[in-house]
PDB file of C-alpha atoms and ligand atoms in Angstrom:
ATOM      1  CA  MET A   1      -6.608  21.486   9.925  1.00 34.00           C
ATOM      2  CA  THR A   2      -7.874  18.335  11.469  1.00 38.00           C
ATOM      3  CA  SER A   3     -11.498  18.800  12.780  1.00 41.00           C
ATOM      4  CA  GLN A   4     -11.837  15.228  14.188  1.00 45.00           C
ATOM      5  CA  PRO A   5      -9.502  12.661  15.665  1.00 48.00           C
ATOM      6  CA  PRO A   6      -7.763  10.841  12.852  1.00 44.00           C
ATOM      7  CA  ASP A   7      -9.193   7.387  13.750  1.00 44.00           C
ATOM      8  CA  GLN A   8     -12.676   8.842  13.111  1.00 43.00           C
ATOM      9  CA  VAL A   9     -11.958  10.194   9.614  1.00 40.00           C
ATOM     10  CA  GLY A  10     -10.446   6.949   8.251  1.00 49.00           C
ATOM     11  CA  ASP A  11     -12.190   3.800   7.034  1.00 64.00           C
ATOM     12  CA  ASN A  12     -12.235   0.295   8.454  1.00 66.00           C
ATOM     13  CA  TYR A  13      -8.704  -0.877   7.889  1.00 71.00           C
ATOM     14  CA  VAL A  14      -8.898  -4.630   7.750  1.00 67.00           C
ATOM     15  CA  LEU A  15      -5.109  -5.502   8.558  1.00 73.00           C
ATOM     16  CA  PRO A  16      -3.185  -5.507  11.718  1.00 66.00           C
ATOM     17  CA  THR A  17      -0.855  -2.610  12.503  1.00 73.00           C
ATOM     18  CA  GLY A  18       2.269  -1.908  14.822  1.00 72.00           C
ATOM     19  CA  ARG A  19       4.829  -4.549  15.608  1.00 72.00           C
ATOM     20  CA  GLU A  20       2.364  -7.238  14.564  1.00 70.00           C
ATOM     21  CA  ASP A  21       2.444  -5.946  10.958  1.00 79.00           C
ATOM     22  CA  LYS A  22       6.118  -4.885  10.624  1.00 85.00           C
ATOM     23  CA  SER A  23       7.295  -8.112   9.015  1.00 84.00           C
ATOM     24  CA  ARG A  24       4.367  -8.119   6.546  1.00 86.00           C
ATOM     25  CA  LEU A  25       5.121  -4.626   5.485  1.00 90.00           C
ATOM     26  CA  ASP A  26       8.797  -5.534   5.064  1.00 90.00           C
ATOM     27  CA  LEU A  27       7.629  -8.266   2.636  1.00 92.00           C
ATOM     28  CA  ILE A  28       5.519  -5.770   0.839  1.00 94.00           C
ATOM     29  CA  HIS A  29       8.658  -3.756   0.263  1.00 95.00           C
ATOM     30  CA  ALA A  30      10.653  -6.666  -0.765  1.00 95.00           C
ATOM     31  CA  VAL A  31       8.083  -7.452  -3.353  1.00 96.00           C
ATOM     32  CA  TYR A  32       6.882  -3.931  -4.323  1.00 97.00           C
ATOM     33  CA  GLY A  33       9.977  -1.784  -3.531  1.00 97.00           C
ATOM     34  CA  ARG A  34      11.280  -2.033  -7.099  1.00 97.00           C
ATOM     35  CA  VAL A  35       8.267  -0.297  -8.824  1.00 97.00           C
ATOM     36  CA  SER A  36       7.861   2.105  -5.919  1.00 97.00           C
ATOM     37  CA  GLU A  37      11.501   3.214  -6.293  1.00 97.00           C
ATOM     38  CA  LEU A  38      11.219   3.614 -10.120  1.00 98.00           C
ATOM     39  CA  GLY A  39       8.168   5.837  -9.559  1.00 98.00           C
ATOM     40  CA  LEU A  40      10.034   7.926  -7.051  1.00 98.00           C
ATOM     41  CA  GLN A  41      13.015   8.240  -9.485  1.00 98.00           C
ATOM     42  CA  ALA A  42      10.669   9.279 -12.093  1.00 98.00           C
ATOM     43  CA  ALA A  43       9.439  11.992  -9.742  1.00 98.00           C
ATOM     44  CA  ALA A  44      13.047  13.114  -9.340  1.00 97.00           C
ATOM     45  CA  ILE A  45      13.408  12.088  -5.710  1.00 97.00           C
ATOM     46  CA  GLY A  46      17.039  13.072  -5.673  1.00 95.00           C
ATOM     47  CA  ALA A  47      16.116  16.745  -6.440  1.00 96.00           C
ATOM     48  CA  VAL A  48      13.418  17.036  -3.836  1.00 97.00           C
ATOM     49  CA  SER A  49      13.809  19.074  -0.533  1.00 98.00           C
ATOM     50  CA  ARG A  50      10.336  18.459   1.010  1.00 98.00           C
ATOM     51  CA  ALA A  51       8.302  15.278   0.761  1.00 98.00           C
ATOM     52  CA  ALA A  52       5.346  13.655   2.400  1.00 98.00           C
ATOM     53  CA  ASP A  53       4.463   9.890   2.821  1.00 98.00           C
ATOM     54  CA  ILE A  54       0.752   9.467   3.364  1.00 98.00           C
ATOM     55  CA  GLY A  55      -0.239   6.287   5.065  1.00 97.00           C
ATOM     56  CA  CYS A  56       3.443   5.575   5.859  1.00 97.00           C
ATOM     57  CA  GLY A  57       2.922   2.336   7.901  1.00 95.00           C
ATOM     58  CA  THR A  58       6.162   1.531   9.747  1.00 94.00           C
ATOM     59  CA  GLY A  59       8.098   4.240   7.562  1.00 96.00           C
ATOM     60  CA  THR A  60       9.874   1.878   5.143  1.00 96.00           C
ATOM     61  CA  VAL A  61       9.499   4.245   2.199  1.00 97.00           C
ATOM     62  CA  SER A  62       9.757   7.396   4.137  1.00 98.00           C
ATOM     63  CA  ARG A  63      13.246   6.283   5.289  1.00 97.00           C
ATOM     64  CA  TRP A  64      14.111   5.344   1.608  1.00 97.00           C
ATOM     65  CA  MET A  65      13.117   8.753   0.387  1.00 98.00           C
ATOM     66  CA  ALA A  66      14.991  10.602   3.268  1.00 98.00           C
ATOM     67  CA  GLU A  67      18.186   8.751   2.337  1.00 97.00           C
ATOM     68  CA  ARG A  68      17.763   9.809  -1.367  1.00 96.00           C
ATOM     69  CA  MET A  69      16.952  13.382  -0.417  1.00 97.00           C
ATOM     70  CA  GLY A  70      19.995  14.064   1.780  1.00 96.00           C
ATOM     71  CA  ALA A  71      20.487  15.866   5.024  1.00 96.00           C
ATOM     72  CA  SER A  72      19.023  19.226   3.912  1.00 96.00           C
ATOM     73  CA  GLY A  73      15.681  17.678   3.134  1.00 98.00           C
ATOM     74  CA  ARG A  74      12.546  17.026   5.146  1.00 98.00           C
ATOM     75  CA  VAL A  75       9.981  14.196   5.101  1.00 98.00           C
ATOM     76  CA  ASP A  76       6.512  14.425   6.716  1.00 98.00           C
ATOM     77  CA  ALA A  77       5.155  10.896   7.236  1.00 98.00           C
ATOM     78  CA  ILE A  78       1.671  10.322   8.532  1.00 98.00           C
ATOM     79  CA  ASP A  79      -0.500   7.266   9.314  1.00 96.00           C
ATOM     80  CA  ILE A  80      -3.797   6.856  10.875  1.00 95.00           C
ATOM     81  CA  ALA A  81      -2.705   4.137  13.206  1.00 93.00           C
ATOM     82  CA  PRO A  82      -0.655   5.440  16.208  1.00 94.00           C
ATOM     83  CA  GLU A  83       1.038   1.921  16.482  1.00 92.00           C
ATOM     84  CA  GLN A  84       2.481   2.288  13.044  1.00 93.00           C
ATOM     85  CA  ILE A  85       3.888   5.631  13.974  1.00 96.00           C
ATOM     86  CA  ASP A  86       5.372   4.216  17.232  1.00 94.00           C
ATOM     87  CA  VAL A  87       7.232   1.547  15.307  1.00 94.00           C
ATOM     88  CA  ALA A  88       8.297   4.013  12.535  1.00 96.00           C
ATOM     89  CA  LYS A  89       9.691   6.367  15.162  1.00 96.00           C
ATOM     90  CA  SER A  90      11.716   3.474  16.723  1.00 95.00           C
ATOM     91  CA  LEU A  91      13.557   2.859  13.427  1.00 93.00           C
ATOM     92  CA  ALA A  92      16.535   5.025  12.648  1.00 89.00           C
ATOM     93  CA  ALA A  93      17.011   6.626   9.170  1.00 87.00           C
ATOM     94  CA  ALA A  94      20.437   6.263   7.488  1.00 92.00           C
ATOM     95  CA  PRO A  95      23.255   8.707   8.461  1.00 93.00           C
ATOM     96  CA  GLY A  96      23.006  11.751   6.314  1.00 95.00           C
ATOM     97  CA  ALA A  97      19.402  11.308   5.522  1.00 97.00           C
ATOM     98  CA  ALA A  98      16.630  14.003   5.374  1.00 97.00           C
ATOM     99  CA  SER A  99      14.862  14.535   8.753  1.00 97.00           C
ATOM    100  CA  ILE A 100      11.584  12.583   9.124  1.00 98.00           C
ATOM    101  CA  HIS A 101       8.634  14.077  11.120  1.00 98.00           C
ATOM    102  CA  TYR A 102       6.164  11.351  11.865  1.00 98.00           C
ATOM    103  CA  ALA A 103       2.641  12.128  13.016  1.00 98.00           C
ATOM    104  CA  VAL A 104      -0.758  10.240  13.375  1.00 97.00           C
ATOM    105  CA  GLY A 105      -2.967  11.684  10.662  1.00 96.00           C
ATOM    106  CA  SER A 106      -5.572  10.717   8.124  1.00 96.00           C
ATOM    107  CA  ALA A 107      -5.210  10.784   4.320  1.00 97.00           C
ATOM    108  CA  TYR A 108      -8.602  12.561   4.361  1.00 97.00           C
ATOM    109  CA  GLU A 109      -7.387  15.341   6.559  1.00 96.00           C
ATOM    110  CA  PRO A 110      -3.579  15.283   6.479  1.00 97.00           C
ATOM    111  CA  ALA A 111      -3.149  18.372   8.587  1.00 96.00           C
ATOM    112  CA  LEU A 112       0.075  19.277   6.598  1.00 98.00           C
ATOM    113  CA  PRO A 113       0.743  22.599   5.018  1.00 98.00           C
ATOM    114  CA  GLU A 114      -0.840  23.085   1.522  1.00 98.00           C
ATOM    115  CA  THR A 115       1.330  23.976  -1.528  1.00 98.00           C
ATOM    116  CA  ALA A 116       4.456  23.151   0.539  1.00 98.00           C
ATOM    117  CA  PHE A 117       5.533  19.740  -0.869  1.00 98.00           C
ATOM    118  CA  ASP A 118       7.740  18.907  -3.905  1.00 98.00           C
ATOM    119  CA  LEU A 119       6.656  15.380  -3.824  1.00 98.00           C
ATOM    120  CA  VAL A 120       3.917  13.405  -2.165  1.00 98.00           C
ATOM    121  CA  PHE A 121       3.988   9.645  -2.041  1.00 98.00           C
ATOM    122  CA  CYS A 122       1.244   7.130  -1.106  1.00 98.00           C
ATOM    123  CA  ARG A 123       1.503   3.411  -1.356  1.00 98.00           C
ATOM    124  CA  LEU A 124      -1.138   0.769  -0.775  1.00 97.00           C
ATOM    125  CA  VAL A 125      -3.440   3.051   1.136  1.00 97.00           C
ATOM    126  CA  LEU A 126      -6.007   3.986  -1.533  1.00 97.00           C
ATOM    127  CA  CYS A 127      -7.175   0.407  -1.786  1.00 96.00           C
ATOM    128  CA  HIS A 128      -8.211   0.497   1.875  1.00 94.00           C
ATOM    129  CA  LEU A 129     -10.223   3.848   1.426  1.00 96.00           C
ATOM    130  CA  LYS A 130     -13.979   4.135   0.744  1.00 95.00           C
ATOM    131  CA  GLU A 131     -13.268   7.562  -0.960  1.00 96.00           C
ATOM    132  CA  PRO A 132      -9.843   7.470  -2.590  1.00 98.00           C
ATOM    133  CA  GLU A 133     -10.655  10.384  -4.798  1.00 98.00           C
ATOM    134  CA  LYS A 134     -11.100  12.570  -1.635  1.00 98.00           C
ATOM    135  CA  ALA A 135      -7.756  11.471  -0.255  1.00 98.00           C
ATOM    136  CA  VAL A 136      -5.940  12.133  -3.698  1.00 98.00           C
ATOM    137  CA  ALA A 137      -7.539  15.632  -3.748  1.00 98.00           C
ATOM    138  CA  GLN A 138      -6.061  16.320  -0.359  1.00 98.00           C
ATOM    139  CA  MET A 139      -2.634  15.073  -1.503  1.00 98.00           C
ATOM    140  CA  ALA A 140      -2.825  17.295  -4.693  1.00 98.00           C
ATOM    141  CA  LYS A 141      -3.443  20.327  -2.369  1.00 98.00           C
ATOM    142  CA  LEU A 142      -0.189  19.622  -0.424  1.00 98.00           C
ATOM    143  CA  LEU A 143       1.862  20.010  -3.639  1.00 98.00           C
ATOM    144  CA  ARG A 144       3.499  23.202  -4.630  1.00 98.00           C
ATOM    145  CA  PRO A 145       2.910  24.172  -8.342  1.00 98.00           C
ATOM    146  CA  GLY A 146       5.119  21.814 -10.427  1.00 98.00           C
ATOM    147  CA  GLY A 147       5.181  19.287  -7.507  1.00 98.00           C
ATOM    148  CA  ARG A 148       4.699  15.599  -8.031  1.00 98.00           C
ATOM    149  CA  LEU A 149       2.379  12.910  -6.611  1.00 98.00           C
ATOM    150  CA  VAL A 150       3.403   9.364  -6.731  1.00 98.00           C
ATOM    151  CA  LEU A 151       0.549   6.818  -6.239  1.00 98.00           C
ATOM    152  CA  VAL A 152       1.374   3.093  -5.943  1.00 98.00           C
ATOM    153  CA  ASP A 153      -1.443   0.697  -5.685  1.00 98.00           C
ATOM    154  CA  LEU A 154      -2.549  -2.693  -6.947  1.00 97.00           C
ATOM    155  CA  ASP A 155      -5.200  -4.916  -8.757  1.00 97.00           C
ATOM    156  CA  LEU A 156      -5.624  -7.789  -6.310  1.00 95.00           C
ATOM    157  CA  ARG A 157      -7.580  -9.896  -8.827  1.00 92.00           C
ATOM    158  CA  ASP A 158      -4.815 -11.402 -10.766  1.00 88.00           C
ATOM    159  CA  ILE A 159      -2.823 -13.356  -8.294  1.00 95.00           C
ATOM    160  CA  PHE A 160      -1.984 -16.743  -9.898  1.00 95.00           C
ATOM    161  CA  THR A 161       0.482 -19.533  -9.794  1.00 97.00           C
ATOM    162  CA  MET A 162       2.492 -21.485 -12.352  1.00 98.00           C
ATOM    163  CA  PRO A 163       1.448 -24.178 -12.510  1.00 97.00           C
ATOM    164  CA  PRO A 164      -2.133 -23.070 -11.613  1.00 96.00           C
ATOM    165  CA  CYS A 165      -4.076 -23.972  -8.550  1.00 95.00           C
ATOM    166  CA  GLU A 166      -7.703 -23.320  -7.598  1.00 96.00           C
ATOM    167  CA  PHE A 167      -7.105 -21.931  -4.309  1.00 97.00           C
ATOM    168  CA  TYR A 168      -5.926 -18.363  -5.163  1.00 96.00           C
ATOM    169  CA  PRO A 169      -8.847 -17.648  -7.755  1.00 95.00           C
ATOM    170  CA  ALA A 170     -11.404 -19.117  -5.270  1.00 96.00           C
ATOM    171  CA  PHE A 171     -10.161 -16.926  -2.462  1.00 96.00           C
ATOM    172  CA  VAL A 172     -10.294 -13.816  -4.601  1.00 96.00           C
ATOM    173  CA  ALA A 173     -13.886 -14.798  -5.873  1.00 96.00           C
ATOM    174  CA  GLU A 174     -15.135 -15.960  -2.464  1.00 96.00           C
ATOM    175  CA  ALA A 175     -13.581 -13.460  -0.151  1.00 95.00           C
ATOM    176  CA  VAL A 176     -11.709 -10.527  -1.703  1.00 95.00           C
ATOM    177  CA  ILE A 177     -14.517  -9.441  -4.111  1.00 95.00           C
ATOM    178  CA  PRO A 178     -17.386  -9.784  -1.610  1.00 94.00           C
ATOM    179  CA  LEU A 179     -15.260  -8.174   1.096  1.00 93.00           C
ATOM    180  CA  GLN A 180     -14.478  -5.025  -1.017  1.00 93.00           C
ATOM    181  CA  ALA A 181     -18.313  -4.818  -1.774  1.00 93.00           C
ATOM    182  CA  ALA A 182     -19.300  -5.251   1.964  1.00 92.00           C
ATOM    183  CA  ILE A 183     -16.826  -2.664   3.180  1.00 91.00           C
ATOM    184  CA  GLY A 184     -16.977  -0.225   0.239  1.00 93.00           C
ATOM    185  CA  VAL A 185     -13.302  -0.223  -0.877  1.00 95.00           C
ATOM    186  CA  ASP A 186     -11.753  -1.191  -4.283  1.00 96.00           C
ATOM    187  CA  TYR A 187      -8.880  -3.650  -4.233  1.00 96.00           C
ATOM    188  CA  SER A 188      -8.234  -2.991  -7.888  1.00 97.00           C
ATOM    189  CA  VAL A 189      -7.892   0.833  -7.416  1.00 98.00           C
ATOM    190  CA  GLY A 190      -4.436   0.611  -9.162  1.00 98.00           C
ATOM    191  CA  LEU A 191      -6.378   0.448 -12.403  1.00 98.00           C
ATOM    192  CA  ARG A 192      -7.941   3.857 -11.624  1.00 98.00           C
ATOM    193  CA  LEU A 193      -4.698   5.785 -10.840  1.00 98.00           C
ATOM    194  CA  HIS A 194      -4.643   7.969 -14.000  1.00 98.00           C
ATOM    195  CA  GLY A 195      -8.380   8.940 -13.502  1.00 98.00           C
ATOM    196  CA  LEU A 196      -7.717   9.795  -9.787  1.00 98.00           C
ATOM    197  CA  MET A 197      -4.863  12.120 -10.811  1.00 98.00           C
ATOM    198  CA  SER A 198      -6.974  13.796 -13.374  1.00 98.00           C
ATOM    199  CA  GLU A 199      -9.875  14.253 -11.108  1.00 98.00           C
ATOM    200  CA  ALA A 200      -7.469  16.006  -8.800  1.00 98.00           C
ATOM    201  CA  GLY A 201      -6.260  18.366 -11.385  1.00 98.00           C
ATOM    202  CA  LEU A 202      -2.868  16.749 -11.892  1.00 98.00           C
ATOM    203  CA  ALA A 203      -1.248  15.677 -15.329  1.00 98.00           C
ATOM    204  CA  THR A 204      -0.198  12.029 -15.381  1.00 98.00           C
ATOM    205  CA  GLN A 205       3.505  11.933 -16.275  1.00 98.00           C
ATOM    206  CA  SER A 206       4.031   8.333 -16.363  1.00 98.00           C
ATOM    207  CA  ILE A 207       2.603   4.921 -15.172  1.00 98.00           C
ATOM    208  CA  LEU A 208       4.627   1.821 -14.522  1.00 98.00           C
ATOM    209  CA  ALA A 209       3.339  -1.672 -13.832  1.00 98.00           C
ATOM    210  CA  ASP A 210       5.127  -4.582 -12.114  1.00 98.00           C
ATOM    211  CA  GLN A 211       4.026  -8.146 -11.323  1.00 98.00           C
ATOM    212  CA  PRO A 212       6.791 -10.067  -9.614  1.00 97.00           C
ATOM    213  CA  ILE A 213       6.628 -13.846 -10.062  1.00 98.00           C
ATOM    214  CA  ILE A 214       8.407 -15.504  -7.200  1.00 97.00           C
ATOM    215  CA  ARG A 215       9.669 -19.028  -6.652  1.00 97.00           C
ATOM    216  CA  GLU A 216      11.288 -18.957  -3.278  1.00 96.00           C
ATOM    217  CA  GLY A 217      11.853 -17.004  -0.021  1.00 95.00           C
ATOM    218  CA  PRO A 218       9.287 -15.497   2.345  1.00 94.00           C
ATOM    219  CA  GLU A 219       7.899 -13.108  -0.377  1.00 95.00           C
ATOM    220  CA  LYS A 220       6.371 -16.077  -2.094  1.00 96.00           C
ATOM    221  CA  HIS A 221       3.990 -16.325   0.809  1.00 94.00           C
ATOM    222  CA  LEU A 222       2.939 -12.691   1.001  1.00 94.00           C
ATOM    223  CA  TRP A 223      -0.648 -13.258   0.082  1.00 94.00           C
ATOM    224  CA  GLU A 224      -1.098 -16.356   2.345  1.00 93.00           C
ATOM    225  CA  LYS A 225       0.135 -14.279   5.150  1.00 91.00           C
ATOM    226  CA  THR A 226      -1.946 -11.224   4.353  1.00 92.00           C
ATOM    227  CA  TRP A 227      -5.167 -13.199   3.795  1.00 94.00           C
ATOM    228  CA  THR A 228      -4.610 -15.250   7.068  1.00 93.00           C
ATOM    229  CA  VAL A 229      -4.795 -11.939   9.062  1.00 89.00           C
ATOM    230  CA  ALA A 230      -7.433 -10.386   6.848  1.00 90.00           C
ATOM    231  CA  LEU A 231      -9.667 -13.341   7.161  1.00 93.00           C
ATOM    232  CA  GLN A 232     -10.091 -12.687  10.921  1.00 88.00           C
ATOM    233  CA  ARG A 233     -11.586  -9.278   9.953  1.00 84.00           C
ATOM    234  CA  ALA A 234     -13.614 -10.577   6.964  1.00 89.00           C
ATOM    235  CA  VAL A 235     -15.396 -13.290   8.830  1.00 93.00           C
ATOM    236  CA  PRO A 236     -17.487 -10.967  11.127  1.00 91.00           C
ATOM    237  CA  THR A 237     -18.723  -9.250   7.860  1.00 91.00           C
ATOM    238  CA  GLY A 238     -20.381 -12.504   6.923  1.00 93.00           C
ATOM    239  CA  VAL A 239     -18.566 -12.858   3.558  1.00 93.00           C
ATOM    240  CA  MET A 240     -16.926 -16.085   4.294  1.00 94.00           C
ATOM    241  CA  THR A 241     -16.821 -18.689   7.137  1.00 96.00           C
ATOM    242  CA  LEU A 242     -13.521 -19.126   8.952  1.00 96.00           C
ATOM    243  CA  GLU A 243     -13.480 -22.780   8.095  1.00 97.00           C
ATOM    244  CA  ARG A 244     -13.830 -22.137   4.365  1.00 97.00           C
ATOM    245  CA  GLY A 245     -11.120 -19.408   4.498  1.00 97.00           C
ATOM    246  CA  GLN A 246      -8.730 -21.651   6.348  1.00 97.00           C
ATOM    247  CA  GLU A 247      -9.355 -24.419   3.911  1.00 97.00           C
ATOM    248  CA  LEU A 248      -8.399 -22.236   0.923  1.00 97.00           C
ATOM    249  CA  ILE A 249      -5.294 -20.858   2.725  1.00 97.00           C
ATOM    250  CA  ALA A 250      -4.253 -24.370   3.663  1.00 97.00           C
ATOM    251  CA  GLY A 251      -4.593 -25.315   0.042  1.00 97.00           C
ATOM    252  CA  MET A 252      -2.453 -22.313  -1.035  1.00 97.00           C
ATOM    253  CA  GLU A 253       0.171 -23.350   1.559  1.00 96.00           C
ATOM    254  CA  ARG A 254       0.409 -26.907   0.293  1.00 96.00           C
ATOM    255  CA  HIS A 255       0.715 -25.775  -3.269  1.00 97.00           C
ATOM    256  CA  THR A 256       3.436 -23.123  -2.716  1.00 96.00           C
ATOM    257  CA  ALA A 257       5.487 -25.427  -0.371  1.00 95.00           C
ATOM    258  CA  ASN A 258       6.500 -27.167  -3.727  1.00 97.00           C
ATOM    259  CA  PRO A 259       9.730 -25.424  -4.759  1.00 96.00           C
ATOM    260  CA  ASP A 260       8.818 -25.767  -8.368  1.00 97.00           C
ATOM    261  CA  VAL A 261       5.706 -23.509  -7.922  1.00 98.00           C
ATOM    262  CA  TRP A 262       5.970 -19.908  -8.980  1.00 98.00           C
ATOM    263  CA  VAL A 263       3.693 -17.308  -7.385  1.00 98.00           C
ATOM    264  CA  ALA A 264       2.592 -14.172  -9.409  1.00 97.00           C
ATOM    265  CA  MET A 265       2.025 -11.385  -6.985  1.00 97.00           C
ATOM    266  CA  ALA A 266      -1.013  -8.872  -7.421  1.00 97.00           C
ATOM    267  CA  LYS A 267      -0.057  -6.631 -10.257  1.00 98.00           C
ATOM    268  CA  ILE A 268       1.025  -3.157  -8.965  1.00 98.00           C
ATOM    269  CA  PHE A 269       1.151   0.296 -10.610  1.00 98.00           C
ATOM    270  CA  ALA A 270       3.212   3.463  -9.798  1.00 98.00           C
ATOM    271  CA  ALA A 271       1.704   6.571 -11.321  1.00 98.00           C
ATOM    272  CA  VAL A 272       3.428   9.891 -11.224  1.00 98.00           C
ATOM    273  CA  GLY A 273       1.285  13.087 -11.611  1.00 98.00           C
ATOM    274  CA  ARG A 274       2.412  16.610 -11.858  1.00 98.00           C
ATOM    275  CA  LYS A 275       0.602  19.733 -10.479  1.00 98.00           C
ATOM    276  CA  PRO A 276       0.422  22.429 -13.162  1.00 98.00           C
ATOM    277  CA  SER A 277       2.946  25.283 -12.603  1.00 94.00           C
TER     278      SER A 277
HETATM  279  C1  SAM B 301      -0.613  -1.716   3.479  1.00 83.10           C
HETATM  280  S1  SAM B 301      -0.201  -0.493   4.639  1.00 83.10           S
HETATM  281  C2  SAM B 301       0.978   0.421   3.649  1.00 83.10           C
HETATM  282  C3  SAM B 301       1.953   1.163   4.400  1.00 83.10           C
HETATM  283  C4  SAM B 301       3.131   1.982   3.643  1.00 83.10           C
HETATM  284  N1  SAM B 301       2.584   2.945   2.823  1.00 83.10           N
HETATM  285  C5  SAM B 301       3.916   0.952   2.884  1.00 83.10           C
HETATM  286  O1  SAM B 301       3.905   0.780   1.772  1.00 83.10           O
HETATM  287  O2  SAM B 301       4.806   0.297   3.534  1.00 83.10           O
HETATM  288  C6  SAM B 301      -1.477   0.530   4.639  1.00 83.10           C
HETATM  289  C7  SAM B 301      -1.381   1.719   5.657  1.00 83.10           C
HETATM  290  O3  SAM B 301      -2.415   2.698   5.580  1.00 83.10           O
HETATM  291  C8  SAM B 301      -2.845   3.124   6.780  1.00 83.10           C
HETATM  292  N2  SAM B 301      -4.143   3.776   6.602  1.00 83.10           N
HETATM  293  C9  SAM B 301      -5.297   3.258   6.463  1.00 83.10           C
HETATM  294  N3  SAM B 301      -6.322   4.121   6.263  1.00 83.10           N
HETATM  295  C10 SAM B 301      -5.650   5.277   6.436  1.00 83.10           C
HETATM  296  C11 SAM B 301      -6.119   6.664   6.403  1.00 83.10           C
HETATM  297  N4  SAM B 301      -7.407   6.982   6.147  1.00 83.10           N
HETATM  298  N5  SAM B 301      -5.202   7.615   6.444  1.00 83.10           N
HETATM  299  C12 SAM B 301      -3.823   7.494   6.667  1.00 83.10           C
HETATM  300  N6  SAM B 301      -3.367   6.105   6.792  1.00 83.10           N
HETATM  301  C13 SAM B 301      -4.323   5.124   6.660  1.00 83.10           C
HETATM  302  C14 SAM B 301      -2.721   2.002   7.723  1.00 83.10           C
HETATM  303  O4  SAM B 301      -2.646   2.216   9.043  1.00 83.10           O
HETATM  304  C15 SAM B 301      -1.395   1.337   7.169  1.00 83.10           C
HETATM  305  O5  SAM B 301      -0.444   1.638   7.764  1.00 83.10           O
END
């Protein structure tokens, strides 16, 4: 049961939410959908009747799971930001999909029934949490014996371009690393997914990694777009001046405007863990 309002049990999320963020979350899915879907398939999404999506954002993966599960299934999707839930509720699932029950809730105190879920999914939330191990322990409690947890998260340090440019590594060194230290999160938490599974009493079944390298389309600009909005929240922490951040992002934009430049997205991991029967 939730003992406090959800917005008081989360951490300081540095990105926008709601309509303002929908197009960025769509880009995230265009880039990272492939590995997420492979992780869900490894967790036998097609044979699942009850699933949860923790930190569901605007519900992109909740809808994808619901479609694979079919009409008899149920997805419970929670997010700490009411604006995300409002947008998610306004978007219809495919005909014949499982029912989706959206609610405002925290990964730390999900307020969902324990040992009730065949599958729990969580993408790009742990990297925003000060205590990812506490959230993963809660997710493990939601699983029935034999149920599976799919964690998808990244290592933000190895974004690069071909040919190389100085602006991406400089932004990581001058903004990303100091910001994670200042707010107490880990933007490389993807490297710890096996450890988090083990700590929560789950047996890691598989770990996939993906690092899409992109030459064209809006996906190529995911990190410029993300860092432009994150910069507004990073500046007040004192890690970087607005001018320096804008200078680096403008450098990235000049470089990636060249159609012969390829951008390697942050590497992402999809780990599947199983609760002992
Ligand atoms: C990068 S978005 C990912 C959204 C979604 N999982 C996806 O992949 O499209 C991170 C989401 O985590 C949510 N979030 C942040 N802290 C949270 C917490 N403590 N509990 C639940 N959701 C949280 C944010 O509101 C945001 O919607």
